């Protein structure tokens, strides 16, 4: 199973944008996750179609993905 950390932000246009982190630190506290997200926001280094995609903190969650191969050609 692959686990990732999904950081969910509010955009400056009122929409939601997610940032996914592979192989995250597990068992993050709310405070640590919010600190990291606020650091990303304070950098103000992203712009998408004239808007800031990472303007406010919405939430963070771990996401697990299960991949089951049927077959693979070698």
Tab-separated table of N, CA and C in Angstrom, residues 6-67:
chain	number	residue	atom	x	y	z
A	6	UNK	N	-1.974	14.283	1.989
A	6	UNK	CA	-2.684	15.241	1.151
A	6	UNK	C	-2.922	16.513	1.953
A	7	UNK	N	-2.320	17.598	1.492
A	7	UNK	CA	-2.505	18.907	2.117
A	7	UNK	C	-3.543	19.662	1.303
A	8	UNK	N	-4.630	20.034	1.949
A	8	UNK	CA	-5.718	20.706	1.243
A	8	UNK	C	-5.733	22.195	1.597
A	9	UNK	N	-5.703	23.007	0.550
A	9	UNK	CA	-5.660	24.459	0.696
A	9	UNK	C	-6.872	25.090	0.041
A	10	UNK	N	-7.223	26.281	0.496
A	10	UNK	CA	-8.213	27.105	-0.176
A	10	UNK	C	-7.483	28.046	-1.101
A	11	UNK	N	-8.004	28.232	-2.303
A	11	UNK	CA	-7.384	29.153	-3.252
A	11	UNK	C	-7.898	30.566	-3.019
A	12	UNK	N	-7.249	31.526	-3.636
A	12	UNK	CA	-7.714	32.913	-3.509
A	12	UNK	C	-9.022	33.134	-4.262
A	13	UNK	N	-9.450	32.138	-5.043
A	13	UNK	CA	-10.733	32.220	-5.753
A	13	UNK	C	-11.839	31.443	-5.044
A	14	UNK	N	-11.555	30.947	-3.831
A	14	UNK	CA	-12.560	30.240	-3.056
A	14	UNK	C	-12.736	28.770	-3.406
A	15	UNK	N	-11.825	28.219	-4.173
A	15	UNK	CA	-11.880	26.799	-4.518
A	15	UNK	C	-10.921	26.033	-3.610
A	16	UNK	N	-10.882	24.709	-3.773
A	16	UNK	CA	-9.970	23.885	-2.986
A	16	UNK	C	-8.919	23.273	-3.896
A	17	UNK	N	-7.670	23.279	-3.432
A	17	UNK	CA	-6.538	22.721	-4.180
A	17	UNK	C	-5.759	21.816	-3.232
A	18	UNK	N	-5.349	20.646	-3.730
A	18	UNK	CA	-4.602	19.703	-2.898
A	18	UNK	C	-3.165	19.577	-3.378
A	19	UNK	N	-2.272	19.366	-2.417
A	19	UNK	CA	-0.876	19.090	-2.685
A	19	UNK	C	-0.590	17.730	-2.056
A	20	UNK	N	-0.039	16.819	-2.832
A	20	UNK	CA	0.214	15.472	-2.344
A	20	UNK	C	1.702	15.263	-2.109
A	21	UNK	N	2.032	14.659	-0.963
A	21	UNK	CA	3.420	14.399	-0.594
A	21	UNK	C	3.613	12.892	-0.468
A	22	UNK	N	4.513	12.335	-1.283
A	22	UNK	CA	4.806	10.901	-1.221
A	22	UNK	C	5.726	10.603	-0.051
A	23	UNK	N	5.589	9.410	0.513
A	23	UNK	CA	6.431	8.944	1.621
A	23	UNK	C	6.529	9.976	2.747
A	24	UNK	N	5.397	10.393	3.290
A	24	UNK	CA	5.408	11.434	4.316
A	24	UNK	C	5.850	10.889	5.680
A	25	UNK	N	6.145	11.805	6.575
A	25	UNK	CA	6.338	11.447	7.977
A	25	UNK	C	4.971	11.017	8.490
A	26	UNK	N	4.915	9.876	9.147
A	26	UNK	CA	3.638	9.382	9.658
A	26	UNK	C	3.388	9.936	11.053
A	27	UNK	N	2.137	9.954	11.450
A	27	UNK	CA	1.711	10.409	12.781
A	27	UNK	C	2.016	11.877	13.042
A	28	UNK	N	1.848	12.713	12.029
A	28	UNK	CA	2.011	14.157	12.232
A	28	UNK	C	0.911	14.662	13.156
A	29	UNK	N	1.241	15.631	13.972
A	29	UNK	CA	0.218	16.262	14.809
A	29	UNK	C	-0.469	17.355	14.000
A	30	UNK	N	-1.609	17.757	14.469
A	30	UNK	CA	-2.336	18.860	13.836
A	30	UNK	C	-1.450	20.102	13.776
A	31	UNK	N	-0.760	20.380	14.874
A	31	UNK	CA	0.071	21.580	14.952
A	31	UNK	C	1.205	21.551	13.923
A	32	UNK	N	1.877	20.408	13.799
A	32	UNK	CA	2.986	20.288	12.843
A	32	UNK	C	2.497	20.435	11.399
A	33	UNK	N	1.367	19.806	11.097
A	33	UNK	CA	0.811	19.898	9.742
A	33	UNK	C	0.415	21.338	9.431
A	34	UNK	N	-0.235	22.002	10.373
A	34	UNK	CA	-0.640	23.392	10.151
A	34	UNK	C	0.570	24.305	10.009
A	35	UNK	N	1.611	24.067	10.802
A	35	UNK	CA	2.842	24.866	10.685
A	35	UNK	C	3.438	24.728	9.294
A	36	UNK	N	3.527	23.498	8.813
A	36	UNK	CA	4.097	23.258	7.484
A	36	UNK	C	3.263	23.939	6.407
A	37	UNK	N	1.945	23.812	6.516
A	37	UNK	CA	1.062	24.417	5.518
A	37	UNK	C	1.153	25.935	5.559
A	38	UNK	N	1.223	26.502	6.746
A	38	UNK	CA	1.362	27.958	6.852
A	38	UNK	C	2.692	28.429	6.281
A	39	UNK	N	3.731	27.605	6.401
A	39	UNK	CA	5.026	27.943	5.798
A	39	UNK	C	4.918	27.980	4.278
A	40	UNK	N	4.202	27.012	3.710
A	40	UNK	CA	3.987	26.987	2.253
A	40	UNK	C	3.228	28.237	1.816
A	41	UNK	N	2.196	28.582	2.567
A	41	UNK	CA	1.394	29.766	2.247
A	41	UNK	C	2.261	31.029	2.314
A	42	UNK	N	3.095	31.136	3.346
A	42	UNK	CA	3.898	32.360	3.533
A	42	UNK	C	4.935	32.556	2.431
A	43	UNK	N	5.325	31.479	1.751
A	43	UNK	CA	6.277	31.616	0.644
A	43	UNK	C	5.676	32.385	-0.527
A	44	UNK	N	4.369	32.291	-0.717
A	44	UNK	CA	3.649	33.011	-1.771
A	44	UNK	C	4.361	32.858	-3.120
A	45	UNK	N	4.762	31.619	-3.432
A	45	UNK	CA	5.542	31.395	-4.646
A	45	UNK	C	4.788	30.689	-5.759
A	46	UNK	N	3.509	30.441	-5.568
A	46	UNK	CA	2.715	29.762	-6.585
A	46	UNK	C	1.646	30.688	-7.135
A	47	UNK	N	1.393	30.560	-8.427
A	47	UNK	CA	0.307	31.292	-9.059
A	47	UNK	C	-0.242	30.420	-10.175
A	48	UNK	N	-1.543	30.288	-10.220
A	48	UNK	CA	-2.198	29.464	-11.221
A	48	UNK	C	-3.366	30.252	-11.795
A	49	UNK	N	-3.284	30.559	-13.063
A	49	UNK	CA	-4.330	31.328	-13.750
A	49	UNK	C	-4.660	32.627	-13.014
A	50	UNK	N	-3.620	33.314	-12.562
A	50	UNK	CA	-3.791	34.606	-11.909
A	50	UNK	C	-4.247	34.544	-10.468
A	51	UNK	N	-4.312	33.349	-9.886
A	51	UNK	CA	-4.778	33.201	-8.510
A	51	UNK	C	-3.741	32.442	-7.691
A	52	UNK	N	-3.790	32.635	-6.393
A	52	UNK	CA	-2.925	31.900	-5.479
A	52	UNK	C	-3.624	30.579	-5.137
A	53	UNK	N	-3.065	29.434	-5.567
A	53	UNK	CA	-3.722	28.162	-5.297
A	53	UNK	C	-3.563	27.695	-3.850
A	54	UNK	N	-2.650	28.293	-3.107
A	54	UNK	CA	-2.393	27.894	-1.727
A	54	UNK	C	-2.509	29.126	-0.822
A	55	UNK	N	-3.728	29.601	-0.633
A	55	UNK	CA	-3.959	30.838	0.105
A	55	UNK	C	-4.350	30.610	1.558
A	56	UNK	N	-5.105	29.545	1.850
A	56	UNK	CA	-5.554	29.272	3.214
A	56	UNK	C	-5.476	27.771	3.499
A	57	UNK	N	-5.399	27.431	4.774
A	57	UNK	CA	-5.378	26.035	5.200
A	57	UNK	C	-6.805	25.496	5.256
A	58	UNK	N	-7.037	24.358	4.631
A	58	UNK	CA	-8.340	23.682	4.696
A	58	UNK	C	-8.232	22.420	5.548
A	59	UNK	N	-7.184	21.630	5.343
A	59	UNK	CA	-7.022	20.415	6.130
A	59	UNK	C	-5.894	19.552	5.586
A	60	UNK	N	-5.602	18.490	6.315
A	60	UNK	CA	-4.566	17.546	5.894
A	60	UNK	C	-5.049	16.142	6.238
A	61	UNK	N	-4.661	15.184	5.390
A	61	UNK	CA	-5.064	13.808	5.652
A	61	UNK	C	-4.084	12.848	4.977
A	62	UNK	N	-4.002	11.676	5.568
A	62	UNK	CA	-3.224	10.601	4.958
A	62	UNK	C	-4.138	9.866	3.994
A	63	UNK	N	-3.597	9.509	2.843
A	63	UNK	CA	-4.348	8.784	1.827
A	63	UNK	C	-3.574	7.511	1.506
A	64	UNK	N	-4.271	6.379	1.556
A	64	UNK	CA	-3.655	5.109	1.194
A	64	UNK	C	-4.241	4.639	-0.115
A	65	UNK	N	-3.384	4.152	-0.965
A	65	UNK	CA	-3.815	3.674	-2.274
A	65	UNK	C	-3.368	2.230	-2.432
A	66	UNK	N	-4.288	1.398	-2.807
A	66	UNK	CA	-3.984	-0.008	-3.020
A	66	UNK	C	-3.955	-0.261	-4.519
A	67	UNK	N	-2.855	-0.826	-4.986
A	67	UNK	CA	-2.708	-1.160	-6.399
A	67	UNK	C	-2.616	-2.668	-6.505
